[in-house]
Short mmCIF file of C-alpha atoms and ligand atoms in Angstrom, two decimals:
data_model
loop_
_atom_site.label_atom_id
_atom_site.label_comp_id
_atom_site.label_asym_id
_atom_site.label_seq_id
_atom_site.Cartn_x
_atom_site.Cartn_y
_atom_site.Cartn_z
CA UNK A 778 33.80 39.70 47.30
CA UNK A 779 30.06 39.77 48.05
CA UNK A 780 28.09 36.75 49.27
CA UNK A 781 26.29 36.35 45.98
CA UNK A 782 26.98 32.98 44.37
CA UNK A 783 28.58 34.39 41.23
CA UNK A 784 30.58 37.44 40.24
CA UNK A 785 31.34 37.96 36.57
CA UNK A 786 34.51 39.95 35.88
CA UNK A 787 36.36 40.65 32.65
CA UNK A 788 38.72 37.76 33.48
CA UNK A 789 36.01 35.21 34.10
CA UNK A 790 33.38 33.85 36.42
CA UNK A 791 33.93 33.61 40.16
CA UNK A 792 31.70 31.06 41.89
CA UNK A 793 31.75 31.59 45.64
CA UNK A 794 32.07 28.07 47.08
CA UNK A 795 30.40 28.81 50.41
CA UNK A 796 27.52 30.74 48.87
CA UNK A 797 27.05 27.94 46.32
CA UNK A 798 27.01 25.14 48.89
CA UNK A 799 24.45 27.07 50.93
CA UNK A 800 22.03 26.03 48.14
CA UNK A 801 23.24 22.41 48.03
CA UNK A 802 21.88 20.46 51.01
CA UNK A 803 24.39 17.60 50.68
CA UNK A 804 27.50 19.81 50.82
CA UNK A 805 29.07 22.28 53.21
CA UNK A 806 32.46 23.63 54.28
CA UNK A 807 33.73 23.02 57.82
CA UNK A 808 36.84 24.93 58.79
CA UNK A 809 37.50 25.37 55.10
CA UNK A 810 37.17 21.68 54.18
CA UNK A 811 34.37 20.37 51.93
CA UNK A 812 32.03 17.74 53.38
CA UNK A 813 29.23 15.64 51.93
CA UNK A 814 26.84 14.75 54.75
CA UNK A 815 29.30 13.89 57.60
CA UNK A 816 32.11 12.69 55.36
CA UNK A 817 35.07 14.84 54.36
CA UNK A 818 35.72 14.93 50.63
CA UNK A 819 39.48 14.57 51.17
CA UNK A 820 38.71 11.36 53.11
CA UNK A 821 36.76 10.04 50.11
CA UNK A 822 39.68 10.85 47.81
CA UNK A 823 42.12 9.15 50.18
CA UNK A 824 40.05 5.94 50.02
CA UNK A 825 38.96 5.82 46.40
CA UNK A 826 41.20 8.16 44.39
CA UNK A 827 40.11 10.36 41.50
CA UNK A 828 38.24 10.81 39.25
CA UNK A 829 35.37 9.67 41.43
CA UNK A 830 31.63 10.32 41.53
CA UNK A 831 30.19 10.72 45.04
CA UNK A 832 26.47 10.74 45.87
CA UNK A 833 24.57 11.62 49.02
CA UNK A 834 21.90 9.08 49.96
CA UNK A 835 19.99 11.64 52.01
CA UNK A 836 19.93 14.20 49.20
CA UNK A 837 18.40 11.63 46.84
CA UNK A 838 15.75 10.62 49.35
CA UNK A 839 14.94 14.22 50.30
CA UNK A 840 14.04 15.15 46.73
CA UNK A 841 12.09 11.94 46.18
CA UNK A 842 10.15 12.61 49.38
CA UNK A 843 9.42 16.19 48.43
CA UNK A 844 7.74 14.87 45.27
CA UNK A 845 5.63 12.39 47.23
CA UNK A 846 4.77 15.00 49.89
CA UNK A 847 3.86 17.70 47.35
CA UNK A 848 1.48 15.35 45.51
CA UNK A 849 0.20 13.57 48.65
CA UNK A 850 -3.38 14.77 48.03
CA UNK A 851 -3.55 12.72 44.80
CA UNK A 852 -3.08 9.06 44.00
CA UNK A 853 0.30 9.25 42.36
CA UNK A 854 3.39 7.31 41.38
CA UNK A 855 6.89 8.78 41.06
CA UNK A 856 8.76 6.84 38.36
CA UNK A 857 12.42 7.80 38.67
CA UNK A 858 13.98 8.17 35.19
CA UNK A 859 16.77 5.61 35.31
CA UNK A 860 18.88 7.15 32.55
CA UNK A 861 19.82 10.09 34.79
CA UNK A 862 21.82 7.81 37.10
CA UNK A 863 21.44 4.06 36.85
CA UNK A 864 23.87 2.84 39.52
CA UNK A 865 22.31 -0.12 41.35
CA UNK A 866 22.79 1.55 44.74
CA UNK A 867 20.87 4.63 43.58
CA UNK A 868 18.08 2.47 42.14
CA UNK A 869 17.99 0.31 45.28
CA UNK A 870 17.61 3.29 47.60
CA UNK A 871 14.72 4.63 45.53
CA UNK A 872 13.11 1.19 45.18
CA UNK A 873 13.18 0.83 48.96
CA UNK A 874 11.55 4.22 49.33
CA UNK A 875 8.70 2.96 47.13
CA UNK A 876 9.59 4.60 43.82
CA UNK A 877 8.55 3.32 40.43
CA UNK A 878 10.90 3.70 37.47
CA UNK A 879 10.90 5.12 33.95
CA UNK A 880 13.14 3.09 31.64
CA UNK A 881 14.20 3.46 28.02
CA UNK A 882 15.89 0.12 27.37
CA UNK A 883 15.91 -3.54 28.31
CA UNK A 884 19.25 -2.96 30.03
CA UNK A 885 17.67 -0.38 32.31
CA UNK A 886 14.84 -2.78 33.17
CA UNK A 887 17.38 -5.46 34.09
CA UNK A 888 19.12 -2.96 36.38
CA UNK A 889 15.83 -2.02 38.06
CA UNK A 890 15.04 -5.68 38.71
CA UNK A 891 18.58 -6.35 39.96
CA UNK A 892 18.18 -3.43 42.38
CA UNK A 893 14.91 -4.80 43.79
CA UNK A 894 12.52 -2.52 41.89
CA UNK A 895 8.87 -3.52 41.51
CA UNK A 896 8.23 -4.27 37.82
CA UNK A 897 4.54 -3.35 37.96
CA UNK A 898 5.64 0.18 38.86
CA UNK A 899 7.89 0.53 35.80
CA UNK A 900 6.96 2.46 32.67
CA UNK A 901 8.85 1.73 29.46
CA UNK A 902 9.54 4.86 27.36
CA UNK A 903 11.61 5.31 24.22
CA UNK A 904 11.10 5.65 20.47
CA UNK A 905 12.78 2.44 19.31
CA UNK A 906 11.65 -0.58 21.29
CA UNK A 907 12.48 -3.87 19.59
CA UNK A 908 10.51 -7.12 19.51
CA UNK A 909 12.79 -8.73 22.10
CA UNK A 910 12.70 -5.65 24.38
CA UNK A 911 8.90 -5.79 24.36
CA UNK A 912 8.81 -9.55 24.87
CA UNK A 913 11.16 -9.32 27.86
CA UNK A 914 9.27 -6.42 29.46
CA UNK A 915 5.85 -8.00 28.98
CA UNK A 916 7.01 -11.36 30.32
CA UNK A 917 8.41 -9.66 33.41
CA UNK A 918 5.07 -7.88 33.99
CA UNK A 919 5.88 -4.26 33.01
CA UNK A 920 3.49 -1.62 34.38
CA UNK A 921 3.01 0.26 31.12
CA UNK A 922 4.51 0.76 27.68
CA UNK A 923 4.70 4.44 26.75
CA UNK A 924 4.07 4.13 23.02
CA UNK A 925 5.47 6.63 20.54
CA UNK A 926 4.17 5.46 17.12
CA UNK A 927 1.55 3.35 15.34
CA UNK A 928 4.17 0.85 14.22
CA UNK A 929 5.29 0.40 17.83
CA UNK A 930 1.65 -0.11 18.83
CA UNK A 931 1.14 -2.89 16.28
CA UNK A 932 4.47 -4.47 17.24
CA UNK A 933 3.43 -4.54 20.92
CA UNK A 934 0.08 -6.05 19.94
CA UNK A 935 1.88 -8.77 17.94
CA UNK A 936 4.17 -9.65 20.84
CA UNK A 937 1.27 -9.61 23.30
CA UNK A 938 -0.75 -11.90 21.03
CA UNK A 939 2.11 -14.39 20.73
CA UNK A 940 2.53 -14.42 24.53
CA UNK A 941 -1.26 -14.38 25.00
CA UNK A 942 -0.79 -11.58 27.50
CA UNK A 943 -2.49 -8.19 26.97
CA UNK A 944 -0.06 -5.26 27.02
CA UNK A 945 -0.85 -2.19 29.15
CA UNK A 946 -0.14 0.94 27.11
CA UNK A 947 -0.18 4.70 27.23
CA UNK A 948 0.36 6.92 24.19
CA UNK A 949 3.09 9.51 24.45
CA UNK A 950 1.53 12.59 22.96
CA UNK A 951 3.50 15.56 21.76
CA UNK A 952 1.73 18.67 23.04
CA UNK A 953 3.80 21.00 20.82
CA UNK A 954 4.84 23.38 23.59
CA UNK A 955 8.15 25.18 23.79
CA UNK A 956 10.02 24.03 26.91
CA UNK A 957 12.45 26.97 26.49
CA UNK A 958 15.43 24.78 27.24
CA UNK A 959 18.53 23.71 25.29
CA UNK A 960 17.45 22.38 21.84
CA UNK A 961 19.12 19.00 22.49
CA UNK A 962 16.96 18.45 25.58
CA UNK A 963 13.72 19.89 24.23
CA UNK A 964 11.38 17.07 23.25
CA UNK A 965 7.84 18.48 23.08
CA UNK A 966 7.96 20.45 19.82
CA UNK A 967 6.34 19.12 16.68
CA UNK A 968 9.66 18.76 14.83
CA UNK A 969 11.11 16.48 17.55
CA UNK A 970 11.27 12.74 16.95
CA UNK A 971 9.29 12.05 20.13
CA UNK A 972 5.64 11.20 20.63
CA UNK A 973 2.43 11.24 18.60
CA UNK A 974 1.17 14.64 17.49
CA UNK A 975 -1.69 16.23 19.36
CA UNK A 976 -3.74 16.27 16.14
CA UNK A 977 -3.38 12.51 15.54
CA UNK A 978 -3.60 11.33 19.13
CA UNK A 979 -7.35 10.59 19.33
CA UNK A 980 -7.29 8.67 16.03
CA UNK A 981 -4.36 6.55 17.23
CA UNK A 982 -6.18 5.79 20.49
CA UNK A 983 -9.18 4.65 18.46
CA UNK A 984 -6.89 2.38 16.47
CA UNK A 985 -5.36 1.06 19.69
CA UNK A 986 -8.82 0.28 21.05
CA UNK A 987 -9.39 -2.02 18.04
CA UNK A 988 -6.29 -4.12 18.71
CA UNK A 989 -6.96 -7.47 20.38
CA UNK A 990 -4.08 -7.52 22.87
CA UNK A 991 -3.72 -3.84 23.76
CA UNK A 992 -5.02 -2.62 27.09
CA UNK A 993 -5.23 1.18 27.10
CA UNK A 994 -4.35 2.45 30.58
CA UNK A 995 -2.94 5.96 30.24
CA UNK A 996 -1.68 9.00 28.41
CA UNK A 997 1.76 10.55 28.77
CA UNK A 998 3.98 13.39 27.65
CA UNK A 999 7.51 14.55 28.38
CA UNK A 1000 8.37 17.95 26.99
CA UNK A 1001 12.04 18.35 27.78
CA UNK A 1002 14.65 18.57 30.47
CA UNK A 1003 16.06 21.23 32.80
CA UNK A 1004 12.87 23.33 32.62
CA UNK A 1005 13.09 26.15 35.12
CA UNK A 1006 9.58 27.58 34.67
CA UNK A 1007 6.23 26.01 35.40
CA UNK A 1008 4.35 27.56 32.47
CA UNK A 1009 5.36 24.98 29.82
CA UNK A 1010 4.23 22.15 32.15
CA UNK A 1011 0.86 23.85 32.66
CA UNK A 1012 0.51 24.40 28.90
CA UNK A 1013 1.30 20.74 28.24
CA UNK A 1014 -1.15 19.60 30.92
CA UNK A 1015 -3.92 21.72 29.34
CA UNK A 1016 -3.28 20.09 25.97
CA UNK A 1017 -3.33 16.59 27.49
CA UNK A 1018 -6.54 17.35 29.41
CA UNK A 1019 -8.20 18.34 26.10
CA UNK A 1020 -7.30 14.93 24.75
CA UNK A 1021 -8.56 13.13 27.85
CA UNK A 1022 -11.95 14.82 27.38
CA UNK A 1023 -12.08 13.92 23.67
CA UNK A 1024 -11.22 10.33 24.54
CA UNK A 1025 -13.98 10.18 27.16
CA UNK A 1026 -16.43 11.38 24.52
CA UNK A 1027 -15.37 8.44 22.35
CA UNK A 1028 -15.81 6.00 25.23
CA UNK A 1029 -12.08 5.53 25.86
CA UNK A 1030 -11.39 5.71 29.59
CA UNK A 1031 -7.92 6.03 31.11
CA UNK A 1032 -6.56 5.11 34.51
CA UNK A 1033 -3.53 7.40 34.62
CA UNK A 1034 -1.97 10.57 33.28
CA UNK A 1035 1.83 10.71 33.14
CA UNK A 1036 3.43 14.16 32.88
CA UNK A 1037 6.98 12.93 32.35
CA UNK A 1038 10.04 14.47 33.95
CA UNK A 1039 12.01 17.56 33.14
CA UNK A 1040 11.96 19.73 36.24
CA UNK A 1041 15.18 21.75 36.30
CA UNK A 1042 17.76 22.17 39.04
CA UNK A 1043 20.02 24.93 40.24
CA UNK A 1044 23.52 24.20 38.87
CA UNK A 1045 25.08 27.60 39.63
CA UNK A 1046 22.57 30.43 39.89
CA UNK A 1047 19.54 29.24 37.95
CA UNK A 1048 16.28 29.70 39.82
CA UNK A 1049 14.05 26.73 38.90
CA UNK A 1050 10.58 26.45 40.42
CA UNK A 1051 10.57 24.33 43.55
CA UNK A 1052 8.84 20.96 43.52
CA UNK A 1053 6.18 22.42 45.78
CA UNK A 1054 5.50 25.38 43.46
CA UNK A 1055 5.40 22.93 40.57
CA UNK A 1056 2.81 20.85 42.44
CA UNK A 1057 0.72 23.87 43.43
CA UNK A 1058 0.47 24.94 39.79
CA UNK A 1059 -0.66 21.51 38.58
CA UNK A 1060 -2.74 20.15 41.46
CA UNK A 1061 -6.03 22.02 40.84
CA UNK A 1062 -6.22 20.80 37.23
CA UNK A 1063 -5.02 17.28 38.10
CA UNK A 1064 -7.39 16.71 41.00
CA UNK A 1065 -10.43 17.37 38.77
CA UNK A 1066 -9.45 14.49 36.49
CA UNK A 1067 -9.85 11.68 39.00
CA UNK A 1068 -6.91 9.79 37.48
CA UNK A 1069 -3.73 8.42 39.05
CA UNK A 1070 -0.89 10.82 38.28
CA UNK A 1071 2.58 9.66 37.24
CA UNK A 1072 5.76 11.72 37.06
CA UNK A 1073 9.11 10.64 35.63
CA UNK A 1074 11.71 12.89 37.26
CA UNK A 1075 15.37 12.07 36.69
CA UNK A 1076 17.66 15.06 36.90
CA UNK A 1077 15.83 16.80 39.72
CA UNK A 1078 16.18 13.74 41.99
CA UNK A 1079 19.88 13.05 41.56
CA UNK A 1080 21.72 16.04 40.01
CA UNK A 1081 22.52 17.91 43.20
CA UNK A 1082 23.04 14.74 45.20
CA UNK A 1083 26.30 14.17 43.33
CA UNK A 1084 29.74 15.61 42.68
CA UNK A 1085 32.58 14.55 40.41
CA UNK A 1086 35.92 14.75 42.22
CA UNK A 1087 39.01 15.39 40.15
CA UNK A 1088 42.66 16.20 40.80
CA UNK A 1089 44.64 19.01 39.17
CA UNK A 1090 47.49 17.28 37.33
CA UNK A 1091 49.09 20.07 35.31
CA UNK A 1092 48.87 23.86 35.32
CA UNK A 1093 49.61 25.32 31.93
CA UNK A 1094 49.49 29.10 31.70
CA UNK A 1095 49.75 30.40 28.13
CA UNK A 1096 49.78 33.91 26.66
CA UNK A 1097 46.05 33.87 26.02
CA UNK A 1098 44.62 31.41 28.49
CA UNK A 1099 45.48 29.41 31.56
CA UNK A 1100 44.69 25.72 31.41
CA UNK A 1101 44.28 23.51 34.44
CA UNK A 1102 44.52 19.93 33.20
CA UNK A 1103 42.64 17.63 35.53
CA UNK A 1104 42.29 13.84 35.72
CA UNK A 1105 38.59 13.86 34.76
CA UNK A 1106 37.67 14.61 31.16
CA UNK A 1107 34.80 14.76 28.70
CA UNK A 1108 34.60 10.97 28.74
CA UNK A 1109 33.70 11.21 32.44
CA UNK A 1110 31.38 14.21 32.20
CA UNK A 1111 30.19 15.25 28.75
CA UNK A 1112 27.53 17.82 29.70
CA UNK A 1113 29.77 20.90 29.25
CA UNK A 1114 30.95 19.70 25.80
CA UNK A 1115 27.57 18.39 24.62
CA UNK A 1116 25.11 20.97 25.95
CA UNK A 1117 27.36 23.94 26.77
CA UNK A 1118 26.31 23.19 30.35
CA UNK A 1119 27.84 25.44 33.00
CA UNK A 1120 28.69 23.49 36.13
CA UNK A 1121 30.28 24.83 39.28
CA UNK A 1122 33.86 23.88 40.14
CA UNK A 1123 34.81 24.30 43.79
CA UNK A 1124 37.90 23.30 45.78
CA UNK A 1125 37.94 20.57 48.44
CA UNK A 1126 39.84 23.02 50.64
CA UNK A 1127 39.08 26.74 50.58
CA UNK A 1128 41.97 29.07 49.74
CA UNK A 1129 42.69 32.07 51.95
CA UNK A 1130 39.75 34.46 52.07
CA UNK A 1131 41.45 37.31 50.28
CA UNK A 1132 41.14 36.49 46.61
CA UNK A 1133 43.23 39.50 45.57
CA UNK A 1134 46.32 38.05 47.21
CA UNK A 1135 45.77 34.30 47.12
CA UNK A 1136 46.80 33.81 43.50
CA UNK A 1137 43.34 33.66 41.96
CA UNK A 1138 43.49 33.64 38.16
CA UNK A 1139 41.20 32.72 35.32
CA UNK A 1140 41.43 29.03 34.37
CA UNK A 1141 39.92 26.70 31.81
CA UNK A 1142 39.40 23.36 33.56
CA UNK A 1143 40.14 20.77 30.89
CA UNK A 1144 40.75 17.05 30.55
CA UNK A 1145 43.68 15.31 28.88
CA UNK A 1146 41.69 14.02 25.87
CA UNK A 1147 42.74 14.90 22.33
CA UNK A 1148 39.70 17.09 21.56
CA UNK A 1149 39.39 20.85 21.83
CA UNK A 1150 35.85 20.22 23.09
CA UNK A 1151 37.32 18.44 26.10
CA UNK A 1152 36.58 20.98 28.79
CA UNK A 1153 34.69 20.85 32.07
CA UNK A 1154 34.50 24.61 32.68
CA UNK A 1155 35.87 27.75 31.03
CA UNK A 1156 37.14 31.08 32.36
CA UNK A 1157 36.72 30.34 36.07
CA UNK A 1158 38.41 32.45 38.72
CA UNK A 1159 40.16 29.99 40.99
CA UNK A 1160 43.30 29.74 43.05
CA UNK A 1161 44.93 26.48 41.96
CA UNK A 1162 48.02 24.39 42.62
CA UNK A 1163 48.86 20.98 41.18
CA UNK A 1164 47.51 18.19 43.36
CA UNK A 1165 44.45 20.21 44.40
CA UNK A 1166 41.15 18.35 44.53
CA UNK A 1167 38.20 20.00 42.79
CA UNK A 1168 34.53 19.07 43.05
CA UNK A 1169 32.26 19.60 40.07
CA UNK A 1170 28.82 19.97 41.61
CA UNK A 1171 25.46 19.00 40.12
CA UNK A 1172 27.14 15.91 38.65
CA UNK A 1173 24.71 13.30 40.00
CA UNK A 1174 22.54 13.32 36.85
CA UNK A 1175 23.69 12.58 33.29
CA UNK A 1176 27.26 12.33 34.58
CA UNK A 1177 28.42 8.76 35.00
CA UNK A 1178 25.60 7.39 32.79
CA UNK A 1179 26.85 9.39 29.80
CA UNK A 1180 30.50 8.52 30.40
CA UNK A 1181 32.53 6.56 27.86
CA UNK A 1182 35.91 4.96 27.35
CA UNK A 1183 37.11 7.43 24.71
CA UNK A 1184 40.93 7.56 24.59
CA UNK A 1185 40.93 4.16 26.35
CA UNK A 1186 40.19 5.73 29.69
CA UNK A 1187 38.57 3.55 32.34
CA UNK A 1188 35.38 4.92 33.81
CA UNK A 1189 35.47 6.59 37.22
CA UNK A 1190 34.61 4.92 40.49
CA UNK A 1191 31.33 5.75 42.25
CA UNK A 1192 30.84 6.15 46.00
CA UNK A 1193 27.74 6.59 48.15
CA UNK A 1194 27.81 8.61 51.34
CA UNK A 1195 25.22 8.29 54.11
CA UNK A 1196 25.65 10.16 57.38
CA UNK A 1197 29.27 9.42 58.44
CA UNK A 1198 29.66 6.34 56.19
CA UNK A 1199 31.09 6.02 52.71
CA UNK A 1200 30.91 2.97 50.50
CA UNK A 1201 32.16 2.05 47.05
CA UNK A 1202 29.17 1.44 44.74
CA UNK A 1203 31.12 0.91 41.54
CA UNK A 1204 34.77 -0.03 41.17
CA UNK A 1205 37.03 2.07 39.00
CA UNK A 1206 37.16 0.31 35.65
CA UNK A 1207 40.48 -1.40 35.03
CA UNK A 1208 42.33 -0.71 31.80
CA UNK A 1209 42.57 -4.44 31.08
CA UNK A 1210 38.77 -4.64 31.21
CA UNK A 1211 38.60 -2.16 28.34
CA UNK A 1212 39.97 -4.68 25.84
CA UNK A 1213 39.13 -7.95 27.56
CA UNK A 1214 36.25 -8.64 25.12
CA UNK A 1215 38.32 -7.93 22.01
CA UNK A 1216 40.12 -10.50 19.85
CA UNK A 1217 43.17 -10.25 17.67
CA UNK A 1218 42.58 -10.89 13.99
CA UNK A 1219 43.61 -14.46 13.08
CA UNK A 1220 45.44 -14.72 9.76
CA UNK A 1221 44.15 -18.18 8.91
C1 PLP B 1538 14.86 11.65 30.08
C2 PLP B 1538 13.43 11.39 30.35
C3 PLP B 1538 12.88 11.69 31.60
C4 PLP B 1538 13.67 12.36 32.71
O1 PLP B 1538 13.94 13.70 32.41
P1 PLP B 1538 14.64 14.62 33.52
O2 PLP B 1538 14.85 15.90 32.82
O3 PLP B 1538 15.92 13.97 33.89
O4 PLP B 1538 13.70 14.74 34.67
C5 PLP B 1538 11.55 11.37 31.83
N1 PLP B 1538 10.79 10.79 30.86
C6 PLP B 1538 11.29 10.50 29.64
C7 PLP B 1538 10.41 9.87 28.64
C8 PLP B 1538 12.61 10.79 29.34
O5 PLP B 1538 13.08 10.52 28.12
#
């Protein structure tokens, strides 16, 4: 087997664990055993069991710092998109490093505050903010509302008037560029529900300028997620710059431009632009504007800082397919089922080097949920035995946050690793907790 990360055969896809981890700074194999930072994965499993999400503190900070370093020549603010991974420990580490946050709900804002985040560095995105969401955020001193419609704008003005506190706003414009990503995570096309169309944007700004309690501070866009090329970002920036110039002509001045998130990561063998290449492509245009620049990265900061650990419970070879039934399922990690996402599955202990003789076969890695869509990976060449521990890599983003209790399964535990330390950052959910808030029907 060559040292390339993947080899596709008729039987399935082989992902070379050592070649893969060479691209994942948090992980490596030592004498055949998988480590995150200085902690052995089998040690983590011994302490916390499976399924279990594990995150590397250093990997999170390294990506955050490469954003701040790449944009150091500009006044900028990195607002981590909380929905990618909202564990308090993750938020706390980023808050301490000086990050701002991008939130989409009142619940996320409460988490940011609980984690020690600075509210004036928080931007509030989302298409459906309610009166009480807005009231809470404004009272707390939110940095900016990213507004997606005229009705939201008037609602914010109403709340601001009743609190007698002007609301800082930015309009989320839809630049109508094709992010060339999965349709479910593409948000910048004109038939998406997100944002205000490029054509209407200037008129809506003029309306906003007439409102008594609206303070226009910025303009924003977010065109999609898991973008691997820089061209759509440049195209979107060009469209936003056009608007900034039109607004200047009308006497509407802005303080910041917010280009959203969306930078892609390498899950298996994708080749996304690096943060530095991304910055180099945008910096010349951005530095001419003289505005503070915001970004809202989520996935790129946390995806490759995390793995989901799972144990092989049952091996079920059939005439057509071999199924490895593991103790994690689509309720723990829905990306494969929801987006046809391909994620790497690697063992916590390497099998013998010779894959022709070590029992390697093609396996579907599936959960125990009663849904055919309940799979974590399909047609993977692996050498498996029951009791083996597998790591699904790239699981730090949109993993735990999208998990559910379907089939009355408690959600996984979460662990943070830093250097040679490991610490529980969320307890495994107990099964009693799943129905503790329910009541039996009373017959009279
Ligand atoms: C989801 C989202 C982000 C983060 O996207 P990533 O692809 O995780 O970087 C940023 N901004 C907004 C408005 C979002 O909805």
